[in-house]
mmCIF file of C-alpha atoms in Angstrom:
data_model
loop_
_atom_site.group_PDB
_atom_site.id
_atom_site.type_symbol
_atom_site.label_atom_id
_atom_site.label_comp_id
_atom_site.label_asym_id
_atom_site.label_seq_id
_atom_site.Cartn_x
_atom_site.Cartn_y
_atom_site.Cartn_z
ATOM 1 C CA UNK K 1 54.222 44.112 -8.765
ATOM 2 C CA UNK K 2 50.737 43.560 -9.571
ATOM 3 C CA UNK K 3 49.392 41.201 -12.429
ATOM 4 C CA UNK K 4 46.029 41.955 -14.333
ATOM 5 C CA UNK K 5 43.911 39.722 -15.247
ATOM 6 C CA UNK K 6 41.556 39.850 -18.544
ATOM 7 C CA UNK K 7 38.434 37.919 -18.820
ATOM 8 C CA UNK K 8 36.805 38.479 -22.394
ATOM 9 C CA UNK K 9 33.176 39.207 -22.821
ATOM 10 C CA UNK K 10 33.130 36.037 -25.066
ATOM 11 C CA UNK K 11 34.433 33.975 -22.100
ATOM 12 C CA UNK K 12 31.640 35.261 -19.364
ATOM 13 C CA UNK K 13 29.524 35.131 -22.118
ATOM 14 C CA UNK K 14 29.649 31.181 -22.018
ATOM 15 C CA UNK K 15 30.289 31.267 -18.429
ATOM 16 C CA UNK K 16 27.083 33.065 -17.643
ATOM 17 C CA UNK K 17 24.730 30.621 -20.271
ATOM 18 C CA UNK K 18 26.203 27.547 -18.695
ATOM 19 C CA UNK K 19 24.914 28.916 -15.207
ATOM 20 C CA UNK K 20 21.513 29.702 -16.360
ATOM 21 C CA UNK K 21 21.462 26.625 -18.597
ATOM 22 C CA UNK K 22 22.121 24.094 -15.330
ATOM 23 C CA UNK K 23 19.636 26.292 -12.926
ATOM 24 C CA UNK K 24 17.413 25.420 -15.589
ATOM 25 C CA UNK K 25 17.407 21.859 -15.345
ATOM 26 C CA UNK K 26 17.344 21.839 -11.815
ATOM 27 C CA UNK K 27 14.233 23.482 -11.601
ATOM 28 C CA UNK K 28 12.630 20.904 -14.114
ATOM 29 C CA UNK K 29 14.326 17.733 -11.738
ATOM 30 C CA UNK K 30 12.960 19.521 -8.694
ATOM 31 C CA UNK K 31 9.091 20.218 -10.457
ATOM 32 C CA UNK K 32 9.457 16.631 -12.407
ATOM 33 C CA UNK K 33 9.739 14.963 -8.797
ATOM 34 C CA UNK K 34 7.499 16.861 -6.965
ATOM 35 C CA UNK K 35 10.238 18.048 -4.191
ATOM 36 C CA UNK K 36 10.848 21.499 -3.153
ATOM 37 C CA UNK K 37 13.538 22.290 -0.396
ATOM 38 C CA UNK K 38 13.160 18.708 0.677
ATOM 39 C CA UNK K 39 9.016 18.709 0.895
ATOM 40 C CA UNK K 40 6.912 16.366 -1.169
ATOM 41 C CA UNK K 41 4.223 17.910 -2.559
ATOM 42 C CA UNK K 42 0.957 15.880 -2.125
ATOM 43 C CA UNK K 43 -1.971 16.007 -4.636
ATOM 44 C CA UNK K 44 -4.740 18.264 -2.546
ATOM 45 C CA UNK K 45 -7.520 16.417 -4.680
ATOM 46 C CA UNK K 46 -8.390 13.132 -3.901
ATOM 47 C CA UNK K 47 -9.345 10.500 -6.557
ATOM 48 C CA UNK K 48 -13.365 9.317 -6.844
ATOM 49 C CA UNK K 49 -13.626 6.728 -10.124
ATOM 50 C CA UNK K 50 -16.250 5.583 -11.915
ATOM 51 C CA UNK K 51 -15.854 2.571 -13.773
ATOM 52 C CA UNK K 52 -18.050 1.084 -15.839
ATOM 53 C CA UNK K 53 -20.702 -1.507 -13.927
ATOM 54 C CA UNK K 54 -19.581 -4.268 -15.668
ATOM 55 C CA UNK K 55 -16.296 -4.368 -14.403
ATOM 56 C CA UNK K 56 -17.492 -4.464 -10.844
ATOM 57 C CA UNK K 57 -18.415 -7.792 -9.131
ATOM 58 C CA UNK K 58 -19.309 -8.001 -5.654
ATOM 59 C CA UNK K 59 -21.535 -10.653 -3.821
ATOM 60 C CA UNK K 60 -23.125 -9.655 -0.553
ATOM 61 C CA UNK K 61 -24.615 -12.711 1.861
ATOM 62 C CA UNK K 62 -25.837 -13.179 5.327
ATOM 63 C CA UNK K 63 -22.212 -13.725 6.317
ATOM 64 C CA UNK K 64 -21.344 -10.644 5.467
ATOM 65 C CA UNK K 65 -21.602 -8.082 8.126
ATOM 66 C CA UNK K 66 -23.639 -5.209 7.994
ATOM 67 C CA UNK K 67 -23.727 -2.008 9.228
ATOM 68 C CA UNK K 68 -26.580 0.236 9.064
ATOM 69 C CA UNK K 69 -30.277 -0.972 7.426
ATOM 70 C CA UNK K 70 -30.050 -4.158 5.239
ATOM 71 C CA UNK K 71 -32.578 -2.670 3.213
ATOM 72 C CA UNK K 72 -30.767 0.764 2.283
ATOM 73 C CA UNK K 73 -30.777 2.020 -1.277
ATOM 74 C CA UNK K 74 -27.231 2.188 -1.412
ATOM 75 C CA UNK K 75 -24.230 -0.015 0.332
ATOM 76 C CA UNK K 76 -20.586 1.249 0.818
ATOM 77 C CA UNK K 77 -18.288 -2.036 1.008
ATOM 78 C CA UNK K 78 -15.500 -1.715 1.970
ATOM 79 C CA UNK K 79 -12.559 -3.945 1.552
ATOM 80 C CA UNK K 80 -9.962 -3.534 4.282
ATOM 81 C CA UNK K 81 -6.868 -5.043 6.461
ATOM 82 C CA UNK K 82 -7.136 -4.234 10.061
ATOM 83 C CA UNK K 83 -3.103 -4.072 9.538
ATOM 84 C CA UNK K 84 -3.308 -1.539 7.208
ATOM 85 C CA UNK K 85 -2.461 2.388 8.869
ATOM 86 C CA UNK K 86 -4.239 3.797 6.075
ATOM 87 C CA UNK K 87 -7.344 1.386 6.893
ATOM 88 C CA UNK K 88 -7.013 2.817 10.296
ATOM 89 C CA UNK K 89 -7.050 5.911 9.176
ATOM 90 C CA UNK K 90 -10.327 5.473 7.017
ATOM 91 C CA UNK K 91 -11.871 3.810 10.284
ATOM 92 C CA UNK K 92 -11.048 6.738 12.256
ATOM 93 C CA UNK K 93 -12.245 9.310 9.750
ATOM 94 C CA UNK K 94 -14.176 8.386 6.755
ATOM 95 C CA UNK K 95 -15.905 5.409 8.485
ATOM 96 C CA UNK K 96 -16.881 7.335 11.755
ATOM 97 C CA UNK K 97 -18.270 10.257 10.104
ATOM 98 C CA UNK K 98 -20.590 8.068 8.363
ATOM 99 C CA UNK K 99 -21.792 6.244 11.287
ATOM 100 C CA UNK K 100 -22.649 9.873 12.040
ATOM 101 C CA UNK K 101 -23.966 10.988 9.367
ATOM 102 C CA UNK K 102 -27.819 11.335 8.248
ATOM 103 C CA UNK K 103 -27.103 8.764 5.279
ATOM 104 C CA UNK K 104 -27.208 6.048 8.219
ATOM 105 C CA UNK K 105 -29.272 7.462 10.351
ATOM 106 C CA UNK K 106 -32.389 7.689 8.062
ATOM 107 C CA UNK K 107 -31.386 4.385 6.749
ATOM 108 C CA UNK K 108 -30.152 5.132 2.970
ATOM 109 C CA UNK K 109 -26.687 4.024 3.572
ATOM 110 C CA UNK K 110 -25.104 0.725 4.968
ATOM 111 C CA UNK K 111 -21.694 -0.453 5.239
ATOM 112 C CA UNK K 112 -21.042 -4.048 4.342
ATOM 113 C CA UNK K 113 -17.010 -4.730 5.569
ATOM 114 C CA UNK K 114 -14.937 -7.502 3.075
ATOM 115 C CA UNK K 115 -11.316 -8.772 4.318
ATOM 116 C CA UNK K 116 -8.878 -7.897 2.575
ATOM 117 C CA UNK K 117 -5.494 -9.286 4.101
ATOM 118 C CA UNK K 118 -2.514 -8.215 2.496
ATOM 119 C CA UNK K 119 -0.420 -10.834 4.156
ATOM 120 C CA UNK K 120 2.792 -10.406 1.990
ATOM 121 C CA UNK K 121 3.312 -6.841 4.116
ATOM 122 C CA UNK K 122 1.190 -7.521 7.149
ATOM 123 C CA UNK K 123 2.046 -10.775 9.022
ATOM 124 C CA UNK K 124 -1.099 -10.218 11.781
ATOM 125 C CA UNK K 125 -3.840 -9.357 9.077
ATOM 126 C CA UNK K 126 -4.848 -12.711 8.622
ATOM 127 C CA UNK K 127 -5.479 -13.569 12.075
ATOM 128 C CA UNK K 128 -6.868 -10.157 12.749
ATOM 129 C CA UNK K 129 -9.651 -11.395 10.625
ATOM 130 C CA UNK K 130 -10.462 -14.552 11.070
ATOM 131 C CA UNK K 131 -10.656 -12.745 15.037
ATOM 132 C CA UNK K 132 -13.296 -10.663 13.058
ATOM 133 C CA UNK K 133 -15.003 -13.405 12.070
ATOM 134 C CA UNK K 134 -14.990 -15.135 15.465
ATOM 135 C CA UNK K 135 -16.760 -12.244 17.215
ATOM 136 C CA UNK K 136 -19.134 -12.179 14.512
ATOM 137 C CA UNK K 137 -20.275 -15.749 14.892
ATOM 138 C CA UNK K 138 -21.346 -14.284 18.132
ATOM 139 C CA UNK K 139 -22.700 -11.134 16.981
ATOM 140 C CA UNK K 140 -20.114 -8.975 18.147
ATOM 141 C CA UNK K 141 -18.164 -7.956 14.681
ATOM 142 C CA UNK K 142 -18.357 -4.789 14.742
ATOM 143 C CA UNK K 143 -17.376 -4.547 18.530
ATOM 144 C CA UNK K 144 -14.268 -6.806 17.546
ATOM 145 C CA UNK K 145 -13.930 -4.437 14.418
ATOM 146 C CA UNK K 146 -13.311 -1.417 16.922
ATOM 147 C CA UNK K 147 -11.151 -2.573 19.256
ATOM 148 C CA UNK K 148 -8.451 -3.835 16.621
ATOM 149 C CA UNK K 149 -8.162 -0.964 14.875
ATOM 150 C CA UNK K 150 -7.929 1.244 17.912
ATOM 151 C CA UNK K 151 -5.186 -0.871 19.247
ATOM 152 C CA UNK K 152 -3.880 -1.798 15.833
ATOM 153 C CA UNK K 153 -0.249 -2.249 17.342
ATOM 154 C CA UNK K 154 -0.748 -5.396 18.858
ATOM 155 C CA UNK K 155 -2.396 -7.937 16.754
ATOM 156 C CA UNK K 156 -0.874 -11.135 17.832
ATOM 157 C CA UNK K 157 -2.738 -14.044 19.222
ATOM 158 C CA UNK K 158 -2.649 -12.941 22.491
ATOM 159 C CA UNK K 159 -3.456 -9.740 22.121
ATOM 160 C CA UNK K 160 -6.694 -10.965 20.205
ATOM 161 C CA UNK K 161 -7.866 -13.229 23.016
ATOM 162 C CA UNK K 162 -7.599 -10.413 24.912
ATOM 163 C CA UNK K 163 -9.818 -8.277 22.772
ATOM 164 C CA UNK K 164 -12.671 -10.946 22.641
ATOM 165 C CA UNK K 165 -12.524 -10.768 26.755
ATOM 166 C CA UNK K 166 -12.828 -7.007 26.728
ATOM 167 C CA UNK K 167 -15.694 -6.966 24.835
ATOM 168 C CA UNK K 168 -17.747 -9.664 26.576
ATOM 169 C CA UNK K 169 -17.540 -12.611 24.042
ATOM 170 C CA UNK K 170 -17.882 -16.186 25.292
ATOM 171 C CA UNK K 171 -13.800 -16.658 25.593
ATOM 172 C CA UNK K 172 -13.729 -20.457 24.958
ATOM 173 C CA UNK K 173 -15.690 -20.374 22.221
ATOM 174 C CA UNK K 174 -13.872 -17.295 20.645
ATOM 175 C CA UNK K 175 -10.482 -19.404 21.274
ATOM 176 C CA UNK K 176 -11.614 -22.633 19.399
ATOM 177 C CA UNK K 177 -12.602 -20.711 16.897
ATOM 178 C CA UNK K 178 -9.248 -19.062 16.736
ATOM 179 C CA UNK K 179 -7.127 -21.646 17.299
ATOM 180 C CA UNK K 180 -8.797 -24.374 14.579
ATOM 181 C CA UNK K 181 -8.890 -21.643 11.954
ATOM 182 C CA UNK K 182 -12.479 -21.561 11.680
ATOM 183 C CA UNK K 183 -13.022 -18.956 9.661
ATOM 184 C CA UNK K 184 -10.042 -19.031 7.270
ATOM 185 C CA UNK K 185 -11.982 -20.206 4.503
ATOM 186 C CA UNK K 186 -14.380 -16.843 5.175
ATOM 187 C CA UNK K 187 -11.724 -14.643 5.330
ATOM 188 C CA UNK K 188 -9.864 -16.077 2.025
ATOM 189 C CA UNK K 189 -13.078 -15.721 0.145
ATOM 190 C CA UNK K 190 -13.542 -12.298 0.743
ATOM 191 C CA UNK K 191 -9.816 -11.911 -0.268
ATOM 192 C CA UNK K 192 -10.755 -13.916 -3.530
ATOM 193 C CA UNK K 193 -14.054 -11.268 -3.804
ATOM 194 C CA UNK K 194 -11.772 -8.023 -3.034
ATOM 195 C CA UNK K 195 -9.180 -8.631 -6.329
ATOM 196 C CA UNK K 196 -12.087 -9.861 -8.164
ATOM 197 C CA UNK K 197 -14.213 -6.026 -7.526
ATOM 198 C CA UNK K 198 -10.839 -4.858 -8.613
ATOM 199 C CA UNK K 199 -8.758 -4.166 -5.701
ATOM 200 C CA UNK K 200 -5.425 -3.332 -5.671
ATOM 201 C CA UNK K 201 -4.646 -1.871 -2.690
ATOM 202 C CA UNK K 202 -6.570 -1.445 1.027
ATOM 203 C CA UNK K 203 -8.455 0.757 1.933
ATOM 204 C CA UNK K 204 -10.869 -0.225 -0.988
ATOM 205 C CA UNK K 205 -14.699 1.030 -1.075
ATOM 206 C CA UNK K 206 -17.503 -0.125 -4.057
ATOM 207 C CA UNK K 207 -20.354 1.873 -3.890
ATOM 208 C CA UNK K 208 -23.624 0.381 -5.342
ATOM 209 C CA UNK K 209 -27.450 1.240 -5.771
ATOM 210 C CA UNK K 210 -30.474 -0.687 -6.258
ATOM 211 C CA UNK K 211 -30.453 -0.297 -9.892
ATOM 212 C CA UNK K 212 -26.717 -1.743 -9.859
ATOM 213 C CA UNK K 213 -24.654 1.360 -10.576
ATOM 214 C CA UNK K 214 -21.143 1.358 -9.217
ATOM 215 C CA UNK K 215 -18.363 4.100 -8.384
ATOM 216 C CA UNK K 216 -15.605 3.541 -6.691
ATOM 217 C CA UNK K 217 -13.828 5.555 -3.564
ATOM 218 C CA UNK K 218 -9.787 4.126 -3.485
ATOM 219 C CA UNK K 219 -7.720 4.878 -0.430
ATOM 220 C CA UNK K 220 -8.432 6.783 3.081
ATOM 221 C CA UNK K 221 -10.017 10.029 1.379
ATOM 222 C CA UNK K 222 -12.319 12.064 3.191
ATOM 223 C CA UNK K 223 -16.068 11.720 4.155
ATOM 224 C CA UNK K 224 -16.665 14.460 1.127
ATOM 225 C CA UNK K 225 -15.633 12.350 -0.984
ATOM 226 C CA UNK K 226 -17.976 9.756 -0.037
ATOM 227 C CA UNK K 227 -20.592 11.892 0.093
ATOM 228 C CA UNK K 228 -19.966 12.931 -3.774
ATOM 229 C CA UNK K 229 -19.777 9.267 -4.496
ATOM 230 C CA UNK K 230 -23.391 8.481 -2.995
ATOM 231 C CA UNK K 231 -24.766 11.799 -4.202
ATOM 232 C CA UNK K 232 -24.066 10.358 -7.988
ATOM 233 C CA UNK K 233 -25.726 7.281 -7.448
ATOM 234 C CA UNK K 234 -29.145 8.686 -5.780
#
């Protein structure tokens, strides 16, 4: 004995509207949230700003260091945490292409470096720069600058001794310096400077020319971007 069953067109009617109806949303959560079969879709275009001058305030001295000709037209500074990955990255990338680049070479562009520690998430960023700022007392910053970031995964005390060794700085020296907290009050000024040129978040680059225009480069984009950036202030 066989049974038949009916299913009105009314009922697969509603059936087949709920069905569409919850596809529907799902492909608005899925857009909304920027997540396609489990992917995160980036942005592809990085962001260049350009805020107005007066919102901008950075002081440059001799205790800043400097890389490139003091005299150049326009200076990149960069505020950064040697803990930071995406610091790293900008030192790898952005920051060597530019050392590179004719900008520096024919003396148009410099590249004035500002601490910016963010110590809540990075225990060793502190230390990392005051170790900086040790090797620049003896004219090696930049040397010090290098060797942190390329060995970025070991930033303790030790490790930072050991850095200062390998690059030929006078070790006792270096140490006292370390160890007394010498240049603390350096590094926490520049921290002070970095929220102050409105910094929220590392890596953090103002761009400025003679005449005191500004633009900004936020995060570990590309040299092209930088090279927009200076392009608009020339």
């Amino acid at each position: 004995m066989s049974e038949n069953i009916e299913i009105k067109k009314e009922t697969l009617w509603k059936i087949g509207t709920f069905v569409f109806a919850a596809l529907f949303l799902v492909t608005l959560f899925l857009n909304a949230n920027g997540n396609i079969g489990g992917t995160n879709v980036q942005p592809t275009q990085p962001t260049v700003q350009n805020p107005p001058t007066s919102n901008i305030e950075v002081q440059i001295d001799d205790t800043d260091p400097i890389l490139g000709d003091e005299n150049a037209e326009i200076t990149i500074v960069e505020f950064s945490d040697f803990q930071c990955p995406f610091c790293k990255r900008a030192a790898d990338d952005a920051v060597a292409q530019f050392k590179s680049s004719s900008y520096f070479k024919n003396g148009d562009v410099n590249l004035v470096y500002t601490h910016f520690p963010l110590n809540s998430i990075h225990p060793y960023a502190q230390k990392s720069a005051e170790a900086a700022e040790c090797a620049r007392r003896q004219g090696k910053f930049w040397e010090m600058h290098d060797i942190i970031f390329a060995n970025q995964g070991s930033l303790d005390t030790t490790s930072l001794k050991s850095y200062a060794s390998q690059i030929g700085l006078n070790t006792n020296e270096f140490n006292s310096c370390l160890d007394k907290n010498e240049a603390a009050a350096k590094v926490a000024n520049d921290l002070k400077q970095s929220t102050q040129a409105g910094g929220q978040g590392t890596p953090y680059f103002v761009l400025i020319n003679k005449d005191g225009d500004t633009t900004v480069v936020s995060g570990a984009q590309p040299w092209a971007n930088f090279e927009a950036a200076i392009k608009s202030l020339q």
